[in-house]
mmCIF file of C-alpha atoms in Angstrom:
data_model
loop_
_atom_site.group_PDB
_atom_site.id
_atom_site.type_symbol
_atom_site.label_atom_id
_atom_site.label_comp_id
_atom_site.label_asym_id
_atom_site.label_seq_id
_atom_site.Cartn_x
_atom_site.Cartn_y
_atom_site.Cartn_z
ATOM 1 C CA MET A 1 133.768 -26.154 162.871
ATOM 2 C CA VAL A 2 133.404 -29.362 160.837
ATOM 3 C CA LYS A 3 134.472 -32.948 161.566
ATOM 4 C CA TRP A 4 136.410 -35.186 159.262
ATOM 5 C CA ALA A 5 134.858 -38.597 158.664
ATOM 6 C CA GLY A 6 136.404 -41.397 160.705
ATOM 7 C CA GLY A 7 137.926 -39.245 163.422
ATOM 8 C CA ASP A 8 137.759 -36.311 165.773
ATOM 9 C CA VAL A 9 140.069 -34.048 163.774
ATOM 10 C CA THR A 10 138.440 -30.679 163.147
ATOM 11 C CA ALA A 11 139.170 -27.946 160.635
ATOM 12 C CA PRO A 12 138.046 -24.342 160.302
ATOM 13 C CA ALA A 13 134.725 -23.815 158.638
ATOM 14 C CA VAL A 14 134.775 -22.189 155.230
ATOM 15 C CA GLY A 15 133.285 -18.954 156.609
ATOM 16 C CA GLU A 16 135.983 -18.606 159.242
ATOM 17 C CA GLY A 17 138.703 -19.170 156.678
ATOM 18 C CA ARG A 18 137.246 -16.540 154.411
ATOM 19 C CA ARG A 19 137.163 -14.040 157.254
ATOM 20 C CA GLY A 20 140.852 -14.661 157.889
ATOM 21 C CA VAL A 21 141.615 -14.162 154.221
ATOM 22 C CA VAL A 22 139.711 -10.858 154.220
ATOM 23 C CA VAL A 23 141.634 -9.513 157.236
ATOM 24 C CA GLY A 24 144.895 -10.750 155.739
ATOM 25 C CA GLY A 25 144.117 -9.210 152.366
ATOM 26 C CA VAL A 26 143.324 -5.844 153.922
ATOM 27 C CA ALA A 27 146.532 -6.034 155.966
ATOM 28 C CA VAL A 28 148.660 -6.755 152.900
ATOM 29 C CA GLY A 29 146.914 -3.988 150.968
ATOM 30 C CA LEU A 30 147.524 -1.520 153.801
ATOM 31 C CA ALA A 31 151.202 -2.447 153.893
ATOM 32 C CA GLY A 32 151.369 -1.793 150.176
ATOM 33 C CA VAL A 33 149.788 1.642 150.538
ATOM 34 C CA VAL A 34 152.150 2.673 153.346
ATOM 35 C CA GLY A 35 155.295 1.185 151.867
ATOM 36 C CA LEU A 36 154.658 1.980 148.216
ATOM 37 C CA HIS A 37 152.657 5.213 148.486
ATOM 38 C CA GLY A 38 154.986 6.835 145.991
ATOM 39 C CA VAL A 39 153.540 4.752 143.162
ATOM 40 C CA ILE A 40 149.959 5.832 143.851
ATOM 41 C CA PRO A 41 149.028 8.081 140.917
ATOM 42 C CA ASN A 42 148.356 11.706 141.692
ATOM 43 C CA SER A 43 145.553 12.018 139.197
ATOM 44 C CA PRO A 44 142.720 12.419 139.205
ATOM 45 C CA GLY A 45 142.255 14.576 142.276
ATOM 46 C CA ARG A 46 145.860 14.307 143.542
ATOM 47 C CA VAL A 47 144.863 11.152 145.377
ATOM 48 C CA GLY A 48 148.504 10.264 146.021
ATOM 49 C CA SER A 49 149.147 13.479 147.935
ATOM 50 C CA LEU A 50 145.886 13.058 149.831
ATOM 51 C CA VAL A 51 146.843 9.558 150.991
ATOM 52 C CA GLU A 52 150.348 10.689 151.934
ATOM 53 C CA SER A 53 148.970 13.518 154.066
ATOM 54 C CA PHE A 54 147.512 11.014 156.514
ATOM 55 C CA LEU A 55 149.964 8.091 156.325
ATOM 56 C CA PRO A 56 150.803 8.056 160.061
ATOM 57 C CA TRP A 57 147.150 7.310 160.818
ATOM 58 C CA SER A 58 147.514 3.963 159.046
ATOM 59 C CA GLY A 59 148.749 2.751 162.421
ATOM 60 C CA VAL A 60 145.207 3.152 163.760
ATOM 61 C CA VAL A 61 143.920 0.939 160.947
ATOM 62 C CA VAL A 62 146.491 -1.694 161.922
ATOM 63 C CA VAL A 63 145.206 -1.642 165.512
ATOM 64 C CA LEU A 64 141.597 -2.010 164.336
ATOM 65 C CA LEU A 65 142.548 -4.945 162.115
ATOM 66 C CA PHE A 66 144.372 -6.533 165.046
ATOM 67 C CA VAL A 67 141.221 -6.299 167.169
ATOM 68 C CA VAL A 68 139.126 -7.810 164.379
ATOM 69 C CA ALA A 69 141.604 -10.661 163.939
ATOM 70 C CA LEU A 70 141.540 -11.390 167.671
ATOM 71 C CA VAL A 71 137.748 -11.351 167.876
ATOM 72 C CA ARG A 72 137.494 -13.701 164.903
ATOM 73 C CA ARG A 73 140.429 -15.805 166.117
ATOM 74 C CA SER A 74 142.023 -15.482 162.733
ATOM 75 C CA GLY A 75 145.568 -16.819 162.746
ATOM 76 C CA VAL A 76 145.936 -15.935 159.090
ATOM 77 C CA GLY A 77 144.949 -12.362 159.800
ATOM 78 C CA LEU A 78 147.301 -12.030 162.783
ATOM 79 C CA VAL A 79 150.254 -13.333 160.790
ATOM 80 C CA ALA A 80 149.422 -11.071 157.845
ATOM 81 C CA LEU A 81 149.339 -8.057 160.178
ATOM 82 C CA LEU A 82 153.060 -8.469 160.806
ATOM 83 C CA LEU A 83 153.651 -6.969 157.356
ATOM 84 C CA PRO A 84 151.912 -3.573 157.853
ATOM 85 C CA VAL A 85 153.268 -3.395 161.406
ATOM 86 C CA GLY A 86 156.809 -3.769 160.093
ATOM 87 C CA VAL A 87 156.275 -1.237 157.319
ATOM 88 C CA TRP A 88 154.700 1.281 159.706
ATOM 89 C CA VAL A 89 157.450 0.898 162.302
ATOM 90 C CA GLN A 90 160.096 1.371 159.626
ATOM 91 C CA GLY A 91 158.431 4.541 158.377
ATOM 92 C CA PHE A 92 157.152 6.120 161.589
ATOM 93 C CA GLY A 93 158.384 4.150 164.589
ATOM 94 C CA GLY A 94 161.348 6.436 165.120
ATOM 95 C CA LEU A 95 159.025 9.382 165.678
ATOM 96 C CA LEU A 96 157.772 7.695 168.862
ATOM 97 C CA LEU A 97 161.212 7.579 170.494
ATOM 98 C CA PRO A 98 162.133 10.168 173.144
ATOM 99 C CA GLY A 99 163.995 13.203 171.967
ATOM 100 C CA GLY A 100 167.177 12.559 173.936
ATOM 101 C CA GLU A 101 169.392 14.974 175.803
ATOM 102 C CA ASP A 102 170.012 18.568 174.815
ATOM 103 C CA GLY A 103 173.193 18.806 172.798
ATOM 104 C CA ALA A 104 175.876 21.287 171.862
ATOM 105 C CA ARG A 105 175.484 23.497 168.797
ATOM 106 C CA GLU A 106 171.731 23.371 169.247
ATOM 107 C CA LEU A 107 169.042 25.940 168.486
ATOM 108 C CA ILE A 108 165.465 25.859 169.748
ATOM 109 C CA VAL A 109 163.116 26.951 167.005
ATOM 110 C CA VAL A 110 159.452 27.889 167.518
ATOM 111 C CA GLN A 111 157.067 27.914 164.564
ATOM 112 C CA HIS A 112 153.480 29.174 164.654
ATOM 113 C CA ASN A 113 150.739 30.246 162.273
ATOM 114 C CA VAL A 114 149.192 32.767 164.632
ATOM 115 C CA SER A 115 146.013 33.217 162.512
ATOM 116 C CA ASP A 116 144.899 36.490 161.013
ATOM 117 C CA GLU A 117 141.736 36.220 163.155
ATOM 118 C CA ASN A 118 143.549 35.632 166.454
ATOM 119 C CA PRO A 119 141.571 37.442 169.179
ATOM 120 C CA ASP A 120 144.508 37.545 171.600
ATOM 121 C CA PRO A 121 147.846 38.228 169.887
ATOM 122 C CA ALA A 122 149.418 39.389 173.150
ATOM 123 C CA GLY A 123 148.486 36.148 174.905
ATOM 124 C CA THR A 124 149.780 34.170 171.932
ATOM 125 C CA ALA A 125 153.112 36.007 172.043
ATOM 126 C CA ARG A 126 153.452 35.385 175.780
ATOM 127 C CA ALA A 127 152.750 31.683 175.249
ATOM 128 C CA LEU A 128 155.504 31.509 172.626
ATOM 129 C CA LEU A 129 157.948 33.220 174.975
ATOM 130 C CA ALA A 130 157.452 30.387 177.449
ATOM 131 C CA ALA A 131 158.970 27.933 174.961
ATOM 132 C CA GLY A 132 162.373 29.619 175.327
ATOM 133 C CA GLY A 133 163.225 29.470 171.638
ATOM 134 C CA ASP A 134 166.230 31.033 169.967
ATOM 135 C CA LEU A 135 164.213 31.737 166.814
ATOM 136 C CA VAL A 136 160.466 32.342 166.499
ATOM 137 C CA ALA A 137 158.788 32.192 163.081
ATOM 138 C CA LEU A 138 155.256 33.510 162.638
ATOM 139 C CA GLU A 139 152.764 33.418 159.784
ATOM 140 C CA GLU A 140 149.528 35.369 159.213
ATOM 141 C CA VAL A 141 150.974 38.385 160.978
ATOM 142 C CA VAL A 142 148.455 41.056 160.021
ATOM 143 C CA VAL A 143 149.156 44.753 160.398
ATOM 144 C CA PRO A 144 146.844 45.416 163.399
ATOM 145 C CA ALA A 145 148.591 42.666 165.413
ATOM 146 C CA LEU A 146 152.161 43.308 164.274
ATOM 147 C CA ALA A 147 152.806 46.022 166.841
ATOM 148 C CA VAL A 148 151.590 43.688 169.589
ATOM 149 C CA TYR A 149 154.007 40.927 168.582
ATOM 150 C CA GLU A 150 156.855 43.430 168.323
ATOM 151 C CA ASP A 151 156.059 44.807 171.776
ATOM 152 C CA VAL A 152 155.671 41.490 173.616
ATOM 153 C CA LEU A 153 158.503 39.628 171.894
ATOM 154 C CA GLY A 154 160.890 42.561 171.650
ATOM 155 C CA ALA A 155 162.576 42.251 175.049
ATOM 156 C CA ASP A 156 163.594 38.614 174.552
ATOM 157 C CA TYR A 157 164.029 38.838 170.783
ATOM 158 C CA PRO A 158 165.673 42.178 169.978
ATOM 159 C CA HIS A 159 166.177 41.277 166.306
ATOM 160 C CA HIS A 160 163.323 40.691 163.909
ATOM 161 C CA ALA A 161 162.320 40.897 160.264
ATOM 162 C CA VAL A 162 158.839 40.989 158.729
ATOM 163 C CA HIS A 163 157.874 40.779 155.067
ATOM 164 C CA GLY A 164 154.257 40.590 154.068
ATOM 165 C CA THR A 165 152.484 38.361 156.571
ATOM 166 C CA VAL A 166 155.496 36.330 157.769
ATOM 167 C CA GLY A 167 158.005 37.293 160.405
ATOM 168 C CA LEU A 168 161.126 36.068 162.166
ATOM 169 C CA TRP A 169 162.155 37.005 165.707
ATOM 170 C CA SER A 170 165.676 36.154 166.880
ATOM 171 C CA LYS A 171 167.849 36.348 169.976
ATOM 172 C CA TYR A 172 170.829 36.753 167.666
ATOM 173 C CA PRO A 173 171.652 39.479 165.130
ATOM 174 C CA ILE A 174 169.991 39.349 161.725
ATOM 175 C CA ARG A 175 171.450 40.599 158.467
ATOM 176 C CA ASP A 176 170.662 40.406 154.754
ATOM 177 C CA GLU A 177 166.931 40.106 155.329
ATOM 178 C CA GLN A 178 164.865 40.040 152.164
ATOM 179 C CA LEU A 179 161.548 39.093 150.647
ATOM 180 C CA VAL A 180 161.375 35.624 149.116
ATOM 181 C CA ASP A 181 159.047 35.498 146.135
ATOM 182 C CA ILE A 182 157.044 32.260 146.238
ATOM 183 C CA ARG A 183 153.874 33.715 144.722
ATOM 184 C CA PRO A 184 152.136 31.321 142.304
ATOM 185 C CA ARG A 185 151.554 32.786 138.854
ATOM 186 C CA ALA A 186 147.776 32.821 139.236
ATOM 187 C CA PHE A 187 147.882 34.856 142.449
ATOM 188 C CA GLU A 188 147.529 38.613 142.522
ATOM 189 C CA ASP A 189 150.408 41.001 143.093
ATOM 190 C CA GLY A 190 150.896 41.794 146.756
ATOM 191 C CA TRP A 191 150.661 38.185 147.918
ATOM 192 C CA SER A 192 153.777 37.992 150.100
ATOM 193 C CA ARG A 193 154.452 34.998 152.310
ATOM 194 C CA GLY A 194 158.180 34.374 152.309
ATOM 195 C CA LEU A 195 161.334 35.840 153.807
ATOM 196 C CA ARG A 196 165.002 34.989 154.170
ATOM 197 C CA ALA A 197 167.471 36.338 156.697
ATOM 198 C CA VAL A 198 170.958 35.378 157.824
ATOM 199 C CA VAL A 199 171.107 34.839 161.585
ATOM 200 C CA ARG A 200 174.503 35.250 163.259
ATOM 201 C CA THR A 201 174.234 32.449 165.839
ATOM 202 C CA PRO A 202 177.007 31.439 168.282
ATOM 203 C CA TYR A 203 177.586 28.441 165.994
ATOM 204 C CA GLY A 204 177.942 30.347 162.760
ATOM 205 C CA ASP A 205 175.707 31.907 160.145
ATOM 206 C CA VAL A 206 172.341 30.289 159.502
ATOM 207 C CA ALA A 207 170.147 31.147 156.530
ATOM 208 C CA ALA A 208 166.683 31.249 158.088
ATOM 209 C CA TYR A 209 163.642 31.010 155.831
ATOM 210 C CA VAL A 210 160.049 31.613 156.896
ATOM 211 C CA ALA A 211 157.328 30.588 154.455
ATOM 212 C CA HIS A 212 153.580 30.179 154.312
ATOM 213 C CA LEU A 213 152.626 28.104 151.297
ATOM 214 C CA PRO A 214 149.153 28.437 149.730
ATOM 215 C CA SER A 215 146.268 26.604 151.332
ATOM 216 C CA VAL A 216 144.800 23.395 149.971
ATOM 217 C CA ARG A 217 141.196 22.273 149.831
ATOM 218 C CA VAL A 218 139.674 18.812 149.928
ATOM 219 C CA GLY A 219 136.450 18.457 147.952
ATOM 220 C CA ALA A 220 134.497 16.124 145.732
ATOM 221 C CA GLY A 221 137.210 16.423 143.090
ATOM 222 C CA GLY A 222 139.962 15.430 145.521
ATOM 223 C CA LEU A 223 142.837 17.551 146.788
ATOM 224 C CA ALA A 224 143.216 21.010 145.232
ATOM 225 C CA SER A 225 146.908 21.680 145.804
ATOM 226 C CA SER A 226 148.330 23.086 142.551
ATOM 227 C CA PRO A 227 149.229 26.549 143.948
ATOM 228 C CA ARG A 228 150.859 25.004 147.011
ATOM 229 C CA ASP A 229 152.886 22.633 144.877
ATOM 230 C CA GLU A 230 153.976 25.471 142.589
ATOM 231 C CA SER A 231 155.017 27.579 145.555
ATOM 232 C CA ALA A 232 156.953 24.627 147.030
ATOM 233 C CA ARG A 233 158.855 24.225 143.760
ATOM 234 C CA MET A 234 159.753 27.909 143.727
ATOM 235 C CA LEU A 235 160.950 27.782 147.319
ATOM 236 C CA GLY A 236 162.898 24.605 146.629
ATOM 237 C CA ASP A 237 164.763 26.302 143.779
ATOM 238 C CA ILE A 238 165.630 29.255 146.007
ATOM 239 C CA VAL A 239 166.894 27.045 148.847
ATOM 240 C CA ARG A 240 168.943 24.981 146.403
ATOM 241 C CA GLY A 241 170.784 28.133 145.379
ATOM 242 C CA GLU A 242 171.368 29.282 148.964
ATOM 243 C CA GLU A 243 175.067 30.051 149.473
ATOM 244 C CA VAL A 244 175.021 29.838 153.273
ATOM 245 C CA GLU A 245 175.588 26.167 154.012
ATOM 246 C CA THR A 246 173.365 25.860 157.091
ATOM 247 C CA VAL A 247 169.689 26.431 156.374
ATOM 248 C CA ILE A 248 166.636 26.305 158.644
ATOM 249 C CA LEU A 249 163.214 26.520 157.019
ATOM 250 C CA MET A 250 160.237 27.267 159.257
ATOM 251 C CA GLY A 251 156.682 27.676 158.154
ATOM 252 C CA ASP A 252 153.132 26.642 157.599
ATOM 253 C CA LEU A 253 153.739 24.545 154.517
ATOM 254 C CA ASN A 254 150.131 23.339 154.306
ATOM 255 C CA SER A 255 151.410 19.808 153.858
ATOM 256 C CA THR A 256 152.971 16.934 155.721
ATOM 257 C CA VAL A 257 156.547 15.861 155.049
ATOM 258 C CA ASP A 258 155.261 12.608 153.511
ATOM 259 C CA ASP A 259 153.259 14.463 150.859
ATOM 260 C CA ARG A 260 155.018 14.434 147.491
ATOM 261 C CA GLY A 261 153.909 18.047 147.079
ATOM 262 C CA LEU A 262 156.776 19.021 149.402
ATOM 263 C CA HIS A 263 159.349 16.879 147.608
ATOM 264 C CA PRO A 264 161.189 19.940 146.212
ATOM 265 C CA LEU A 265 161.959 20.756 149.858
ATOM 266 C CA THR A 266 162.136 17.394 151.617
ATOM 267 C CA SER A 267 164.483 16.049 148.933
ATOM 268 C CA GLN A 268 167.169 18.493 150.050
ATOM 269 C CA LEU A 269 166.313 19.290 153.679
ATOM 270 C CA ASN A 270 166.267 17.092 156.792
ATOM 271 C CA VAL A 271 162.919 16.488 158.482
ATOM 272 C CA ALA A 272 162.172 15.844 162.166
ATOM 273 C CA GLU A 273 163.642 12.610 163.506
ATOM 274 C CA ARG A 274 161.460 12.410 166.646
ATOM 275 C CA GLY A 275 157.931 13.532 167.381
ATOM 276 C CA PHE A 276 154.647 13.598 165.467
ATOM 277 C CA ALA A 277 153.600 17.113 166.571
ATOM 278 C CA PHE A 278 150.231 17.146 164.800
ATOM 279 C CA SER A 279 149.474 20.870 164.640
ATOM 280 C CA TYR A 280 146.260 21.325 162.651
ATOM 281 C CA PRO A 281 143.446 21.896 163.313
ATOM 282 C CA ALA A 282 144.097 22.998 166.880
ATOM 283 C CA ALA A 283 140.757 21.672 168.116
ATOM 284 C CA LEU A 284 141.481 18.140 166.819
ATOM 285 C CA PRO A 285 145.017 17.914 165.410
ATOM 286 C CA LEU A 286 145.168 15.445 162.537
ATOM 287 C CA ALA A 287 148.360 16.416 160.715
ATOM 288 C CA ARG A 288 151.549 18.386 161.139
ATOM 289 C CA ILE A 289 151.530 21.039 158.475
ATOM 290 C CA ASP A 290 153.692 23.424 160.521
ATOM 291 C CA GLN A 291 157.229 22.362 159.725
ATOM 292 C CA VAL A 292 160.849 22.888 160.675
ATOM 293 C CA LEU A 293 163.312 21.559 158.061
ATOM 294 C CA ALA A 294 167.081 21.986 157.910
ATOM 295 C CA ARG A 295 170.235 21.564 155.826
ATOM 296 C CA SER A 296 173.625 20.803 157.398
ATOM 297 C CA ALA A 297 171.660 20.356 160.616
ATOM 298 C CA ASP A 298 169.372 17.753 162.168
ATOM 299 C CA VAL A 299 165.863 18.432 163.425
ATOM 300 C CA SER A 300 166.335 16.065 166.338
ATOM 301 C CA HIS A 301 162.912 16.522 167.932
ATOM 302 C CA ILE A 302 159.672 18.404 167.333
ATOM 303 C CA ARG A 303 156.707 18.838 169.673
ATOM 304 C CA THR A 304 153.516 20.818 169.925
ATOM 305 C CA LEU A 305 153.026 23.631 172.414
ATOM 306 C CA PRO A 306 149.788 24.526 174.241
ATOM 307 C CA ALA A 307 146.975 26.016 172.188
ATOM 308 C CA THR A 308 146.791 29.761 171.619
ATOM 309 C CA GLY A 309 144.132 31.904 169.973
ATOM 310 C CA SER A 310 145.034 30.392 166.597
ATOM 311 C CA ASP A 311 143.488 27.510 164.672
ATOM 312 C CA HIS A 312 147.008 25.990 164.560
ATOM 313 C CA LEU A 313 149.060 24.660 167.452
ATOM 314 C CA PRO A 314 152.565 26.092 167.757
ATOM 315 C CA VAL A 315 155.468 23.667 167.423
ATOM 316 C CA ALA A 316 158.951 23.780 168.924
ATOM 317 C CA ALA A 317 161.905 21.938 167.414
ATOM 318 C CA ARG A 318 165.455 21.240 168.503
ATOM 319 C CA VAL A 319 167.868 21.791 165.634
ATOM 320 C CA THR A 320 171.391 20.444 166.019
ATOM 321 C CA LEU A 321 173.877 22.079 163.686
ATOM 322 C CA ASP A 322 176.451 20.023 161.819
ATOM 323 C CA PRO A 323 179.660 19.991 163.890
ATOM 324 C CA LEU A 324 181.691 19.783 160.676
ATOM 325 C CA GLN A 325 180.597 23.281 159.746
ATOM 326 C CA PRO A 326 182.919 26.056 160.987
ATOM 327 C CA SER A 327 181.631 28.069 163.903
ATOM 328 C CA GLY A 328 182.086 31.306 161.992
ATOM 329 C CA ARG A 329 181.577 33.320 165.155
ATOM 330 C CA LEU A 330 181.487 36.974 164.169
ATOM 331 C CA ALA A 331 182.321 39.984 166.253
ATOM 332 C CA PRO A 332 179.304 42.117 167.074
#
């Protein structure tokens, strides 16, 4: 502190003021990144997508800045932090709210990348049964484990469809099942990670999609996501042309819903309203890349389930169908 000549009035030292400006500047910059992430260029290295993949964790940075501002007694910094707090709450605060009561016209959907190296497919299937879902979507279903999933899930889910390495198990009848081609042009023939089936639920027909988009890699050159983005565009075009009004998309999309790489899907499908449900990696979940999206329905809540033998955590979502849609109940 310094004293003014002729009195006892004190003012902050220059160093303290600078520290407050630094904290405030970082806070304003963080608010800009969270609130205006869409303007971050995606080249080189798809930096925009990389930032968007971890946007919820900006809340941790806000907390750290708050601690720094308190320790340094920086009023400027504390006031400036109101900006990123407001932006974060607007973008992600709703995900912290409880899921609410179970509602009518609701389906419980379970989504899990079971891993092609899962040492205990039977145990994984039993764990998924405990969630009590109406639909169960699986990815990385390899041939040696397929019979195990069919055996364990079959009693509770008498209807199922499998194409390539993705599968759908349902309590309700399935019709019009088919392969969905989302193979990027550079990938070899035989790469099959998409299916569509119409599920005859008590609330009407639902077009159920299961997809496993290509993996991404983070390296010195940034985020390598071109095949995933191409596959997302292909899937988005297919969903846009879907004639059944109610759509539920389940899958390992190898991306978060904030990532612009999923814009072809998130621009036309509703995302989860409640719950973070970070699902990957299972040992230290940092992001939710296992998604449940819907059209003419709300994904009212999503949560993670206990770990299985996979490197992903399973997620369970409550999907509330649009009451304006006709029930369309069909005779068996």
